[in-house]
Amino acid sequence: MGSNGGDQKVEDPAQLEMQKLVMDAFRIFDHENNDTVDMREVGTIIRSLGCFPTEGELNDMIAEVEEDEPTGYVRYERFEPMMTRVLMDKSRYRPEPEDRIIKAFEVLDIDGKGYLTPDELQKALTTEGESFTNEEMEEMMSAAVDQDKQVVYYRDFAPLMLLEES
């Protein structure tokens, strides 16, 4: 996936590290080992690298790496430069801090109970803004809902939504 020939400029170590991260993440989803991934996996790859674009931004990224004649697959040689550029811009696509996540839950918790019912949370996340898919809702609910009380204690759940910085 590219060698550093004598006529190429030497890249800085931070960029080389980003390129390695991108390559490693891409390879996980390159099931055919042919330097391509299914277009539907691009969002998962991007999020696994710690970037959380909106659906609109994600669609723009996909359009940038898509072939002129769409095949349903993205080639590494098109994905890597875009993703490295995104990763080098550390201020974009970062997850929200915990206090903002809690404030968002508090807006939904009209009665100030400190929790939301699964129905309240699902309604908010599937009818407002960028809707969650059924799969995303199932995954979130399995982690969010307190199994004993069958409610979402959002102050306990918010830290789980944060990305661990390495």
PDB file of C-alpha atoms in Angstrom:
ATOM      1  CA  MET A   1       0.000   0.000   0.000  1.00  0.00           C
ATOM      2  CA  GLY A   2       2.593   2.416  -1.137  1.00  0.00           C
ATOM      3  CA  SER A   3       6.331   2.609  -0.716  1.00  0.00           C
ATOM      4  CA  ASN A   4       8.402   5.660  -0.097  1.00  0.00           C
ATOM      5  CA  GLY A   5      10.404   5.923  -3.307  1.00  0.00           C
ATOM      6  CA  GLY A   6      13.391   8.240  -3.606  1.00  0.00           C
ATOM      7  CA  ASP A   7      11.479  10.888  -5.559  1.00  0.00           C
ATOM      8  CA  GLN A   8       8.715  11.311  -2.981  1.00  0.00           C
ATOM      9  CA  LYS A   9       8.887  13.880  -0.203  1.00  0.00           C
ATOM     10  CA  VAL A  10       9.429  12.527   3.283  1.00  0.00           C
ATOM     11  CA  GLU A  11       6.221  12.755   5.300  1.00  0.00           C
ATOM     12  CA  ASP A  12       6.090  13.852   8.895  1.00  0.00           C
ATOM     13  CA  PRO A  13       5.839  11.177  11.612  1.00  0.00           C
ATOM     14  CA  ALA A  14       2.347  12.268  12.709  1.00  0.00           C
ATOM     15  CA  GLN A  15       1.014  11.839   9.187  1.00  0.00           C
ATOM     16  CA  LEU A  16       2.721   8.465   8.812  1.00  0.00           C
ATOM     17  CA  GLU A  17       1.123   7.339  12.093  1.00  0.00           C
ATOM     18  CA  MET A  18      -2.315   8.488  10.851  1.00  0.00           C
ATOM     19  CA  GLN A  19      -1.820   6.593   7.602  1.00  0.00           C
ATOM     20  CA  LYS A  20      -0.969   3.430   9.549  1.00  0.00           C
ATOM     21  CA  LEU A  21      -4.119   3.818  11.679  1.00  0.00           C
ATOM     22  CA  VAL A  22      -6.207   4.269   8.535  1.00  0.00           C
ATOM     23  CA  MET A  23      -4.608   1.238   6.872  1.00  0.00           C
ATOM     24  CA  ASP A  24      -5.162  -0.968   9.932  1.00  0.00           C
ATOM     25  CA  ALA A  25      -8.828   0.060  10.259  1.00  0.00           C
ATOM     26  CA  PHE A  26      -9.450  -0.371   6.527  1.00  0.00           C
ATOM     27  CA  ARG A  27      -7.904  -3.849   6.473  1.00  0.00           C
ATOM     28  CA  ILE A  28     -10.298  -5.071   9.161  1.00  0.00           C
ATOM     29  CA  PHE A  29     -13.160  -4.529   6.707  1.00  0.00           C
ATOM     30  CA  ASP A  30     -11.283  -5.603   3.561  1.00  0.00           C
ATOM     31  CA  HIS A  31     -12.750  -9.116   3.658  1.00  0.00           C
ATOM     32  CA  GLU A  32     -11.534  -9.985   0.157  1.00  0.00           C
ATOM     33  CA  ASN A  33      -7.988  -8.701   0.826  1.00  0.00           C
ATOM     34  CA  ASN A  34      -8.140  -6.695  -2.388  1.00  0.00           C
ATOM     35  CA  ASP A  35      -7.806  -3.138  -1.018  1.00  0.00           C
ATOM     36  CA  THR A  36     -11.560  -2.506  -1.170  1.00  0.00           C
ATOM     37  CA  VAL A  37     -14.357  -2.310   1.379  1.00  0.00           C
ATOM     38  CA  ASP A  38     -18.099  -2.322   1.023  1.00  0.00           C
ATOM     39  CA  MET A  39     -19.348   1.268   0.855  1.00  0.00           C
ATOM     40  CA  ARG A  40     -21.753   0.498   3.729  1.00  0.00           C
ATOM     41  CA  GLU A  41     -18.737  -0.069   6.022  1.00  0.00           C
ATOM     42  CA  VAL A  42     -17.166   3.356   5.453  1.00  0.00           C
ATOM     43  CA  GLY A  43     -19.070   5.021   8.312  1.00  0.00           C
ATOM     44  CA  THR A  44     -18.053   2.246  10.696  1.00  0.00           C
ATOM     45  CA  ILE A  45     -14.400   2.604   9.680  1.00  0.00           C
ATOM     46  CA  ILE A  46     -14.514   6.376  10.131  1.00  0.00           C
ATOM     47  CA  ARG A  47     -16.125   6.059  13.573  1.00  0.00           C
ATOM     48  CA  SER A  48     -13.637   3.361  14.613  1.00  0.00           C
ATOM     49  CA  LEU A  49     -10.935   5.959  13.993  1.00  0.00           C
ATOM     50  CA  GLY A  50     -12.564   8.328  16.480  1.00  0.00           C
ATOM     51  CA  CYS A  51     -14.341  10.622  14.023  1.00  0.00           C
ATOM     52  CA  PHE A  52     -18.037  11.259  14.396  1.00  0.00           C
ATOM     53  CA  PRO A  53     -19.343  13.188  11.400  1.00  0.00           C
ATOM     54  CA  THR A  54     -23.022  13.925  10.939  1.00  0.00           C
ATOM     55  CA  GLU A  55     -24.850  11.828   8.357  1.00  0.00           C
ATOM     56  CA  GLY A  56     -24.574  14.730   5.907  1.00  0.00           C
ATOM     57  CA  GLU A  57     -20.815  15.014   6.457  1.00  0.00           C
ATOM     58  CA  LEU A  58     -20.472  11.245   6.158  1.00  0.00           C
ATOM     59  CA  ASN A  59     -22.352  11.304   2.845  1.00  0.00           C
ATOM     60  CA  ASP A  60     -19.945  14.020   1.621  1.00  0.00           C
ATOM     61  CA  MET A  61     -16.958  11.855   2.636  1.00  0.00           C
ATOM     62  CA  ILE A  62     -18.415   8.846   0.844  1.00  0.00           C
ATOM     63  CA  ALA A  63     -19.068  10.927  -2.276  1.00  0.00           C
ATOM     64  CA  GLU A  64     -15.419  12.042  -2.194  1.00  0.00           C
ATOM     65  CA  VAL A  65     -14.065   8.475  -2.172  1.00  0.00           C
ATOM     66  CA  GLU A  66     -16.708   6.898  -4.397  1.00  0.00           C
ATOM     67  CA  GLU A  67     -15.710   5.732  -7.865  1.00  0.00           C
ATOM     68  CA  ASP A  68     -16.826   7.787 -10.860  1.00  0.00           C
ATOM     69  CA  GLU A  69     -18.912   4.771 -11.843  1.00  0.00           C
ATOM     70  CA  PRO A  70     -20.260   3.575  -8.461  1.00  0.00           C
ATOM     71  CA  THR A  71     -19.432  -0.071  -7.707  1.00  0.00           C
ATOM     72  CA  GLY A  72     -20.618  -0.291  -4.109  1.00  0.00           C
ATOM     73  CA  TYR A  73     -16.999  -0.546  -2.978  1.00  0.00           C
ATOM     74  CA  VAL A  74     -14.370   1.957  -1.921  1.00  0.00           C
ATOM     75  CA  ARG A  75     -10.721   1.484  -2.835  1.00  0.00           C
ATOM     76  CA  TYR A  76      -8.032   2.078  -0.217  1.00  0.00           C
ATOM     77  CA  GLU A  77      -6.107   4.429  -2.509  1.00  0.00           C
ATOM     78  CA  ARG A  78      -9.105   6.781  -2.570  1.00  0.00           C
ATOM     79  CA  PHE A  79     -10.054   6.342   1.097  1.00  0.00           C
ATOM     80  CA  GLU A  80      -6.631   6.816   2.701  1.00  0.00           C
ATOM     81  CA  PRO A  81      -5.866  10.412   1.592  1.00  0.00           C
ATOM     82  CA  MET A  82      -9.317  11.645   2.618  1.00  0.00           C
ATOM     83  CA  MET A  83      -9.245   9.862   5.978  1.00  0.00           C
ATOM     84  CA  THR A  84      -5.678  10.928   6.788  1.00  0.00           C
ATOM     85  CA  ARG A  85      -6.638  14.547   6.057  1.00  0.00           C
ATOM     86  CA  VAL A  86      -9.682  14.207   8.351  1.00  0.00           C
ATOM     87  CA  LEU A  87      -7.592  12.697  11.158  1.00  0.00           C
ATOM     88  CA  MET A  88      -4.928  15.394  10.863  1.00  0.00           C
ATOM     89  CA  ASP A  89      -7.633  18.034  11.511  1.00  0.00           C
ATOM     90  CA  LYS A  90      -8.067  17.161  15.179  1.00  0.00           C
ATOM     91  CA  SER A  91     -10.780  19.751  15.814  1.00  0.00           C
ATOM     92  CA  ARG A  92     -13.378  18.274  13.441  1.00  0.00           C
ATOM     93  CA  TYR A  93     -15.677  15.329  13.982  1.00  0.00           C
ATOM     94  CA  ARG A  94     -14.874  14.972  17.694  1.00  0.00           C
ATOM     95  CA  PRO A  95     -17.437  13.437  20.040  1.00  0.00           C
ATOM     96  CA  GLU A  96     -19.345  15.725  22.368  1.00  0.00           C
ATOM     97  CA  PRO A  97     -18.014  16.128  25.928  1.00  0.00           C
ATOM     98  CA  GLU A  98     -19.852  14.362  28.758  1.00  0.00           C
ATOM     99  CA  ASP A  99     -21.445  17.520  30.197  1.00  0.00           C
ATOM    100  CA  ARG A 100     -23.057  18.333  26.830  1.00  0.00           C
ATOM    101  CA  ILE A 101     -24.358  14.782  26.491  1.00  0.00           C
ATOM    102  CA  ILE A 102     -25.917  15.007  29.959  1.00  0.00           C
ATOM    103  CA  LYS A 103     -27.471  18.391  29.124  1.00  0.00           C
ATOM    104  CA  ALA A 104     -29.027  16.870  26.011  1.00  0.00           C
ATOM    105  CA  PHE A 105     -30.553  14.076  28.101  1.00  0.00           C
ATOM    106  CA  GLU A 106     -31.795  16.639  30.649  1.00  0.00           C
ATOM    107  CA  VAL A 107     -33.678  18.470  27.894  1.00  0.00           C
ATOM    108  CA  LEU A 108     -35.536  15.228  27.184  1.00  0.00           C
ATOM    109  CA  ASP A 109     -36.125  14.608  30.921  1.00  0.00           C
ATOM    110  CA  ILE A 110     -38.909  17.185  31.236  1.00  0.00           C
ATOM    111  CA  ASP A 111     -39.848  16.128  34.791  1.00  0.00           C
ATOM    112  CA  GLY A 112     -36.230  16.109  36.042  1.00  0.00           C
ATOM    113  CA  LYS A 113     -36.423  12.473  37.191  1.00  0.00           C
ATOM    114  CA  GLY A 114     -32.793  11.678  36.352  1.00  0.00           C
ATOM    115  CA  TYR A 115     -33.815   8.958  33.917  1.00  0.00           C
ATOM    116  CA  LEU A 116     -35.728   8.361  30.702  1.00  0.00           C
ATOM    117  CA  THR A 117     -37.908   5.438  29.783  1.00  0.00           C
ATOM    118  CA  PRO A 118     -36.734   3.418  26.784  1.00  0.00           C
ATOM    119  CA  ASP A 119     -39.815   4.663  24.886  1.00  0.00           C
ATOM    120  CA  GLU A 120     -38.975   8.325  25.616  1.00  0.00           C
ATOM    121  CA  LEU A 121     -35.390   7.869  24.461  1.00  0.00           C
ATOM    122  CA  GLN A 122     -36.336   5.884  21.376  1.00  0.00           C
ATOM    123  CA  LYS A 123     -38.937   8.465  20.346  1.00  0.00           C
ATOM    124  CA  ALA A 124     -36.416  11.295  20.668  1.00  0.00           C
ATOM    125  CA  LEU A 125     -33.702   9.471  18.773  1.00  0.00           C
ATOM    126  CA  THR A 126     -35.863   8.263  15.924  1.00  0.00           C
ATOM    127  CA  THR A 127     -38.059  11.311  15.332  1.00  0.00           C
ATOM    128  CA  GLU A 128     -35.749  14.307  15.923  1.00  0.00           C
ATOM    129  CA  GLY A 129     -32.633  15.369  14.016  1.00  0.00           C
ATOM    130  CA  GLU A 130     -30.635  12.597  12.384  1.00  0.00           C
ATOM    131  CA  SER A 131     -32.649   9.499  13.172  1.00  0.00           C
ATOM    132  CA  PHE A 132     -31.009   6.404  14.579  1.00  0.00           C
ATOM    133  CA  THR A 133     -31.509   3.184  12.647  1.00  0.00           C
ATOM    134  CA  ASN A 134     -33.247   0.234  14.314  1.00  0.00           C
ATOM    135  CA  GLU A 135     -29.873  -1.501  14.634  1.00  0.00           C
ATOM    136  CA  GLU A 136     -28.313   1.558  16.279  1.00  0.00           C
ATOM    137  CA  MET A 137     -31.277   1.817  18.661  1.00  0.00           C
ATOM    138  CA  GLU A 138     -31.034  -1.854  19.661  1.00  0.00           C
ATOM    139  CA  GLU A 139     -27.309  -1.529  20.298  1.00  0.00           C
ATOM    140  CA  MET A 140     -27.744   1.624  22.354  1.00  0.00           C
ATOM    141  CA  MET A 141     -30.666   0.276  24.357  1.00  0.00           C
ATOM    142  CA  SER A 142     -28.789  -2.900  25.238  1.00  0.00           C
ATOM    143  CA  ALA A 143     -26.107  -0.748  26.860  1.00  0.00           C
ATOM    144  CA  ALA A 144     -28.299   2.070  28.195  1.00  0.00           C
ATOM    145  CA  VAL A 145     -31.293   0.424  29.858  1.00  0.00           C
ATOM    146  CA  ASP A 146     -30.892  -0.519  33.529  1.00  0.00           C
ATOM    147  CA  GLN A 147     -31.913  -4.170  33.545  1.00  0.00           C
ATOM    148  CA  ASP A 148     -33.497  -4.021  37.015  1.00  0.00           C
ATOM    149  CA  LYS A 149     -35.495  -0.790  36.688  1.00  0.00           C
ATOM    150  CA  GLN A 150     -35.999  -0.801  32.879  1.00  0.00           C
ATOM    151  CA  VAL A 151     -35.087   2.886  32.593  1.00  0.00           C
ATOM    152  CA  VAL A 152     -32.077   4.802  31.249  1.00  0.00           C
ATOM    153  CA  TYR A 153     -30.139   6.553  34.005  1.00  0.00           C
ATOM    154  CA  TYR A 154     -28.474   9.000  31.665  1.00  0.00           C
ATOM    155  CA  ARG A 155     -25.847  10.247  34.145  1.00  0.00           C
ATOM    156  CA  ASP A 156     -24.571   6.655  34.329  1.00  0.00           C
ATOM    157  CA  PHE A 157     -24.919   6.091  30.593  1.00  0.00           C
ATOM    158  CA  ALA A 158     -23.311   9.338  29.325  1.00  0.00           C
ATOM    159  CA  PRO A 159     -19.719   8.327  30.229  1.00  0.00           C
ATOM    160  CA  LEU A 160     -20.163   5.105  28.229  1.00  0.00           C
ATOM    161  CA  MET A 161     -20.867   7.208  25.141  1.00  0.00           C
ATOM    162  CA  LEU A 162     -17.450   8.839  25.285  1.00  0.00           C
ATOM    163  CA  LEU A 163     -14.531   7.699  23.190  1.00  0.00           C
ATOM    164  CA  GLU A 164     -11.474   6.603  25.125  1.00  0.00           C
ATOM    165  CA  GLU A 165      -8.520   8.750  24.057  1.00  0.00           C
ATOM    166  CA  SER A 166      -5.405   6.706  23.478  1.00  0.00           C
TER     167      SER A 166
END
